[in-house]
Amino acid sequence: MIWYILIIGILLPQSLAHPGFFTSIGQMTDLIHTEKDLVTSLKDYIKAEEDKLEQIKKWAEKLDRLTSTATKDPEGFVGHPVNAFKLMKRLNTEWSELENLVLKDMSDGFISNLTIQRQYFPNDEDQVGAAKALLRLQDTYNLDTDTISKGNLPGVKHKSFLTAEDCFELGKVAYTEADYYHTELWMEQALRQLDEDPEHQRANGNLKYFEYIMAKEKDVNKSASDDQSDQKTTPKKKGVAVDYLPERQKYEMLCRGEGIKMTPRRQKKLFCRYHDGNRNPKFILAPAKQEDEWDKPRIIRFHDIISDAEIEIVKDLAKPRLSRATVHDPETGKLTTAQYRVSKSAWLSGYENPVVSRINMRIQDLTGLDVSTAEELQVANYGVGGQYEPHFDFARKDEPDAFKELGTGNRIATWLFYMSDVSAGGATVFPEVGASVWPKKGTAVFWYNLFASGEGDYSTRHAACPVLVGNKWVSNKWLHERGQEFRRPCTLSELE
């Protein structure tokens, strides 16, 4: 543990707030522009200070010439009435002007701008949330600390590096979360990078002190070390995470594109086709392009089903309303935030914009289900590390009141639009069956959550994998049971 103390002394950490907040990519791009504005303001301040110093320098040069001449023959110099007058004037007036110039604060404009912009700055909670996102990505995509530190991630456009201080910060966040596995990994990475920088000022400044502390601790622990000298050392293992999930290994493998693969025999039964929405006039002349993604549960992808123009309108409507996504608490029946769902979302009604209304009707026409009892269109933005761990969209029997307030029954089906491509990560995976559906802008996927009997299909348990690199925009429509009685009639079997 002494090397934790060594790094702490070198890097002088700051205090932390409670983690858990998440900032969307849209908000982070706004922060980029905010920082750019502050840099411009800072450069203006530097220019003002440089102009001020230039004026002071000119004063100093002029006065240096005068005093050099005057001190060679003081009596002769002040014997000249003009020199005597100007000396009195300088000391009485001009030195006061110089004093005012030196004391003039040129930072007012910059400080004022900084104060205004500070209200939009991320806080400790945001910073910790971003750190936890990196740790989450490290586990999900099997990334080592050196790879992340050097920015060697797939699909990156702008490579970035972590400093020793950055690595220490990640270790500190893990320590605060009682995640000692990641604490050790990132503290060791910080030490390695410190070793690569022997000129580090703070390290050198504290070196003697910490050598003394380490020597002292060595003496104290000597007897304990002797007792354990015969024991074999074992490699460090990852302990049980605070957010332990039994299916996590399968879930993370699917996120990496590994895991269960469909047999060739089953693959032969998957087809691409044109779909006219059961002879719907809108799709007879321009049928939709359908592709089977999986057989059980049946997952269908619609290609070119939402245009770039529609996507931009939906995003523009959602951006001002984005807030931390919530989930139904099965115990209270109320909406709450959860660590397993990290995204920003907003809800859009059909009556507020013709594009949203048109999208809703398109879903109805293609699925054959009534959208009048469906929930509003939910738009979600998953930034880096954004995820939604394995979950069901429908309410199980132990959650009888999950959608009671809606009065429309259970969620019979899910329609999910992909409104962006993702550079790396961000797949929708179904751990129970091993299906991985990858984001593709302009497409949508559809599946039934309930059998025709009304029983829940537990194979539809799914997750939104963490976004490794890039930005993921989706929108989804949850369709409910009410209104579907004659559109999707019951069968004689509970599992059909």
JSON list of N, CA and C in Angstrom, two decimals, residues 252-289:
[
{"chain": "A", "resi": 252, "resn": "GLU", "atom": "N", "xyz": [-20.72, -9.48, -21.89]},
{"chain": "A", "resi": 252, "resn": "GLU", "atom": "CA", "xyz": [-19.53, -8.76, -22.37]},
{"chain": "A", "resi": 252, "resn": "GLU", "atom": "C", "xyz": [-18.90, -9.45, -23.57]},
{"chain": "A", "resi": 253, "resn": "MET", "atom": "N", "xyz": [-18.98, -10.78, -23.63]},
{"chain": "A", "resi": 253, "resn": "MET", "atom": "CA", "xyz": [-18.47, -11.48, -24.81]},
{"chain": "A", "resi": 253, "resn": "MET", "atom": "C", "xyz": [-19.26, -11.09, -26.06]},
{"chain": "A", "resi": 254, "resn": "LEU", "atom": "N", "xyz": [-20.57, -11.02, -25.92]},
{"chain": "A", "resi": 254, "resn": "LEU", "atom": "CA", "xyz": [-21.40, -10.63, -27.06]},
{"chain": "A", "resi": 254, "resn": "LEU", "atom": "C", "xyz": [-21.11, -9.19, -27.48]},
{"chain": "A", "resi": 255, "resn": "CYS", "atom": "N", "xyz": [-20.82, -8.34, -26.51]},
{"chain": "A", "resi": 255, "resn": "CYS", "atom": "CA", "xyz": [-20.48, -6.95, -26.82]},
{"chain": "A", "resi": 255, "resn": "CYS", "atom": "C", "xyz": [-19.19, -6.87, -27.65]},
{"chain": "A", "resi": 256, "resn": "ARG", "atom": "N", "xyz": [-18.30, -7.82, -27.45]},
{"chain": "A", "resi": 256, "resn": "ARG", "atom": "CA", "xyz": [-17.04, -7.86, -28.20]},
{"chain": "A", "resi": 256, "resn": "ARG", "atom": "C", "xyz": [-17.19, -8.61, -29.52]},
{"chain": "A", "resi": 257, "resn": "GLY", "atom": "N", "xyz": [-18.38, -9.11, -29.81]},
{"chain": "A", "resi": 257, "resn": "GLY", "atom": "CA", "xyz": [-18.59, -9.86, -31.04]},
{"chain": "A", "resi": 257, "resn": "GLY", "atom": "C", "xyz": [-18.20, -11.32, -30.91]},
{"chain": "A", "resi": 258, "resn": "GLU", "atom": "N", "xyz": [-18.08, -11.79, -29.66]},
{"chain": "A", "resi": 258, "resn": "GLU", "atom": "CA", "xyz": [-17.73, -13.18, -29.41]},
{"chain": "A", "resi": 258, "resn": "GLU", "atom": "C", "xyz": [-18.98, -13.92, -28.93]},
{"chain": "A", "resi": 259, "resn": "GLY", "atom": "N", "xyz": [-18.79, -15.17, -28.50]},
{"chain": "A", "resi": 259, "resn": "GLY", "atom": "CA", "xyz": [-19.90, -15.90, -27.90]},
{"chain": "A", "resi": 259, "resn": "GLY", "atom": "C", "xyz": [-20.63, -16.80, -28.87]},
{"chain": "A", "resi": 260, "resn": "ILE", "atom": "N", "xyz": [-21.91, -17.02, -28.59]},
{"chain": "A", "resi": 260, "resn": "ILE", "atom": "CA", "xyz": [-22.72, -17.98, -29.34]},
{"chain": "A", "resi": 260, "resn": "ILE", "atom": "C", "xyz": [-22.89, -17.54, -30.78]},
{"chain": "A", "resi": 261, "resn": "LYS", "atom": "N", "xyz": [-22.72, -18.48, -31.69]},
{"chain": "A", "resi": 261, "resn": "LYS", "atom": "CA", "xyz": [-22.95, -18.22, -33.11]},
{"chain": "A", "resi": 261, "resn": "LYS", "atom": "C", "xyz": [-24.09, -19.12, -33.60]},
{"chain": "A", "resi": 262, "resn": "MET", "atom": "N", "xyz": [-24.89, -18.62, -34.49]},
{"chain": "A", "resi": 262, "resn": "MET", "atom": "CA", "xyz": [-25.99, -19.39, -35.03]},
{"chain": "A", "resi": 262, "resn": "MET", "atom": "C", "xyz": [-25.45, -20.48, -35.97]},
{"chain": "A", "resi": 263, "resn": "THR", "atom": "N", "xyz": [-26.05, -21.65, -35.89]},
{"chain": "A", "resi": 263, "resn": "THR", "atom": "CA", "xyz": [-25.61, -22.76, -36.74]},
{"chain": "A", "resi": 263, "resn": "THR", "atom": "C", "xyz": [-25.96, -22.47, -38.20]},
{"chain": "A", "resi": 264, "resn": "PRO", "atom": "N", "xyz": [-25.20, -23.04, -39.15]},
{"chain": "A", "resi": 264, "resn": "PRO", "atom": "CA", "xyz": [-25.50, -22.85, -40.57]},
{"chain": "A", "resi": 264, "resn": "PRO", "atom": "C", "xyz": [-26.93, -23.26, -40.93]},
{"chain": "A", "resi": 265, "resn": "ARG", "atom": "N", "xyz": [-27.42, -24.30, -40.28]},
{"chain": "A", "resi": 265, "resn": "ARG", "atom": "CA", "xyz": [-28.78, -24.76, -40.57]},
{"chain": "A", "resi": 265, "resn": "ARG", "atom": "C", "xyz": [-29.81, -23.71, -40.21]},
{"chain": "A", "resi": 266, "resn": "ARG", "atom": "N", "xyz": [-29.60, -23.06, -39.07]},
{"chain": "A", "resi": 266, "resn": "ARG", "atom": "CA", "xyz": [-30.53, -21.98, -38.67]},
{"chain": "A", "resi": 266, "resn": "ARG", "atom": "C", "xyz": [-30.35, -20.75, -39.54]},
{"chain": "A", "resi": 267, "resn": "GLN", "atom": "N", "xyz": [-29.11, -20.46, -39.90]},
{"chain": "A", "resi": 267, "resn": "GLN", "atom": "CA", "xyz": [-28.85, -19.29, -40.74]},
{"chain": "A", "resi": 267, "resn": "GLN", "atom": "C", "xyz": [-29.56, -19.38, -42.08]},
{"chain": "A", "resi": 268, "resn": "LYS", "atom": "N", "xyz": [-29.67, -20.60, -42.61]},
{"chain": "A", "resi": 268, "resn": "LYS", "atom": "CA", "xyz": [-30.32, -20.78, -43.92]},
{"chain": "A", "resi": 268, "resn": "LYS", "atom": "C", "xyz": [-31.80, -20.37, -43.89]},
{"chain": "A", "resi": 269, "resn": "LYS", "atom": "N", "xyz": [-32.37, -20.33, -42.70]},
{"chain": "A", "resi": 269, "resn": "LYS", "atom": "CA", "xyz": [-33.78, -19.99, -42.58]},
{"chain": "A", "resi": 269, "resn": "LYS", "atom": "C", "xyz": [-34.01, -18.48, -42.45]},
{"chain": "A", "resi": 270, "resn": "LEU", "atom": "N", "xyz": [-32.92, -17.72, -42.42]},
{"chain": "A", "resi": 270, "resn": "LEU", "atom": "CA", "xyz": [-33.02, -16.26, -42.32]},
{"chain": "A", "resi": 270, "resn": "LEU", "atom": "C", "xyz": [-32.98, -15.66, -43.72]},
{"chain": "A", "resi": 271, "resn": "PHE", "atom": "N", "xyz": [-33.85, -14.71, -43.98]},
{"chain": "A", "resi": 271, "resn": "PHE", "atom": "CA", "xyz": [-33.98, -14.17, -45.33]},
{"chain": "A", "resi": 271, "resn": "PHE", "atom": "C", "xyz": [-34.04, -12.64, -45.30]},
{"chain": "A", "resi": 272, "resn": "CYS", "atom": "N", "xyz": [-33.81, -12.06, -46.47]},
{"chain": "A", "resi": 272, "resn": "CYS", "atom": "CA", "xyz": [-34.08, -10.65, -46.72]},
{"chain": "A", "resi": 272, "resn": "CYS", "atom": "C", "xyz": [-35.30, -10.59, -47.64]},
{"chain": "A", "resi": 273, "resn": "ARG", "atom": "N", "xyz": [-36.13, -9.60, -47.49]},
{"chain": "A", "resi": 273, "resn": "ARG", "atom": "CA", "xyz": [-37.36, -9.53, -48.30]},
{"chain": "A", "resi": 273, "resn": "ARG", "atom": "C", "xyz": [-37.85, -8.08, -48.39]},
{"chain": "A", "resi": 274, "resn": "TYR", "atom": "N", "xyz": [-38.74, -7.85, -49.31]},
{"chain": "A", "resi": 274, "resn": "TYR", "atom": "CA", "xyz": [-39.48, -6.59, -49.37]},
{"chain": "A", "resi": 274, "resn": "TYR", "atom": "C", "xyz": [-40.81, -6.79, -48.63]},
{"chain": "A", "resi": 275, "resn": "HIS", "atom": "N", "xyz": [-41.17, -5.81, -47.84]},
{"chain": "A", "resi": 275, "resn": "HIS", "atom": "CA", "xyz": [-42.37, -5.91, -47.00]},
{"chain": "A", "resi": 275, "resn": "HIS", "atom": "C", "xyz": [-43.33, -4.77, -47.35]},
{"chain": "A", "resi": 276, "resn": "ASP", "atom": "N", "xyz": [-44.57, -5.11, -47.66]},
{"chain": "A", "resi": 276, "resn": "ASP", "atom": "CA", "xyz": [-45.55, -4.09, -48.06]},
{"chain": "A", "resi": 276, "resn": "ASP", "atom": "C", "xyz": [-46.54, -3.75, -46.95]},
{"chain": "A", "resi": 277, "resn": "GLY", "atom": "N", "xyz": [-46.23, -4.17, -45.71]},
{"chain": "A", "resi": 277, "resn": "GLY", "atom": "CA", "xyz": [-47.11, -3.84, -44.60]},
{"chain": "A", "resi": 277, "resn": "GLY", "atom": "C", "xyz": [-48.49, -4.43, -44.76]},
{"chain": "A", "resi": 278, "resn": "ASN", "atom": "N", "xyz": [-48.53, -5.70, -45.20]},
{"chain": "A", "resi": 278, "resn": "ASN", "atom": "CA", "xyz": [-49.81, -6.37, -45.43]},
{"chain": "A", "resi": 278, "resn": "ASN", "atom": "C", "xyz": [-50.70, -5.59, -46.39]},
{"chain": "A", "resi": 279, "resn": "ARG", "atom": "N", "xyz": [-50.13, -5.29, -47.54]},
{"chain": "A", "resi": 279, "resn": "ARG", "atom": "CA", "xyz": [-50.82, -4.58, -48.64]},
{"chain": "A", "resi": 279, "resn": "ARG", "atom": "C", "xyz": [-51.20, -3.16, -48.25]},
{"chain": "A", "resi": 280, "resn": "ASN", "atom": "N", "xyz": [-50.39, -2.54, -47.42]},
{"chain": "A", "resi": 280, "resn": "ASN", "atom": "CA", "xyz": [-50.63, -1.14, -47.06]},
{"chain": "A", "resi": 280, "resn": "ASN", "atom": "C", "xyz": [-50.31, -0.27, -48.26]},
{"chain": "A", "resi": 281, "resn": "PRO", "atom": "N", "xyz": [-51.22, 0.62, -48.66]},
{"chain": "A", "resi": 281, "resn": "PRO", "atom": "CA", "xyz": [-51.00, 1.45, -49.86]},
{"chain": "A", "resi": 281, "resn": "PRO", "atom": "C", "xyz": [-49.68, 2.21, -49.85]},
{"chain": "A", "resi": 282, "resn": "LYS", "atom": "N", "xyz": [-49.22, 2.61, -48.67]},
{"chain": "A", "resi": 282, "resn": "LYS", "atom": "CA", "xyz": [-47.97, 3.38, -48.58]},
{"chain": "A", "resi": 282, "resn": "LYS", "atom": "C", "xyz": [-46.76, 2.56, -49.00]},
{"chain": "A", "resi": 283, "resn": "PHE", "atom": "N", "xyz": [-46.86, 1.22, -48.85]},
{"chain": "A", "resi": 283, "resn": "PHE", "atom": "CA", "xyz": [-45.69, 0.38, -49.09]},
{"chain": "A", "resi": 283, "resn": "PHE", "atom": "C", "xyz": [-45.85, -0.59, -50.26]},
{"chain": "A", "resi": 284, "resn": "ILE", "atom": "N", "xyz": [-46.95, -0.47, -50.99]},
{"chain": "A", "resi": 284, "resn": "ILE", "atom": "CA", "xyz": [-47.11, -1.34, -52.15]},
{"chain": "A", "resi": 284, "resn": "ILE", "atom": "C", "xyz": [-46.13, -0.93, -53.26]},
{"chain": "A", "resi": 285, "resn": "LEU", "atom": "N", "xyz": [-46.07, 0.39, -53.53]},
{"chain": "A", "resi": 285, "resn": "LEU", "atom": "CA", "xyz": [-45.16, 0.87, -54.57]},
{"chain": "A", "resi": 285, "resn": "LEU", "atom": "C", "xyz": [-43.73, 1.04, -54.07]},
{"chain": "A", "resi": 286, "resn": "ALA", "atom": "N", "xyz": [-43.57, 1.29, -52.78]},
{"chain": "A", "resi": 286, "resn": "ALA", "atom": "CA", "xyz": [-42.22, 1.46, -52.20]},
{"chain": "A", "resi": 286, "resn": "ALA", "atom": "C", "xyz": [-42.10, 0.60, -50.95]},
{"chain": "A", "resi": 287, "resn": "PRO", "atom": "N", "xyz": [-41.99, -0.71, -51.14]},
{"chain": "A", "resi": 287, "resn": "PRO", "atom": "CA", "xyz": [-41.95, -1.61, -49.99]},
{"chain": "A", "resi": 287, "resn": "PRO", "atom": "C", "xyz": [-40.70, -1.40, -49.12]},
{"chain": "A", "resi": 288, "resn": "ALA", "atom": "N", "xyz": [-40.85, -1.75, -47.86]},
{"chain": "A", "resi": 288, "resn": "ALA", "atom": "CA", "xyz": [-39.73, -1.63, -46.92]},
{"chain": "A", "resi": 288, "resn": "ALA", "atom": "C", "xyz": [-38.81, -2.84, -47.07]},
{"chain": "A", "resi": 289, "resn": "LYS", "atom": "N", "xyz": [-37.52, -2.61, -46.81]},
{"chain": "A", "resi": 289, "resn": "LYS", "atom": "CA", "xyz": [-36.53, -3.69, -46.89]},
{"chain": "A", "resi": 289, "resn": "LYS", "atom": "C", "xyz": [-36.36, -4.34, -45.52]}
]
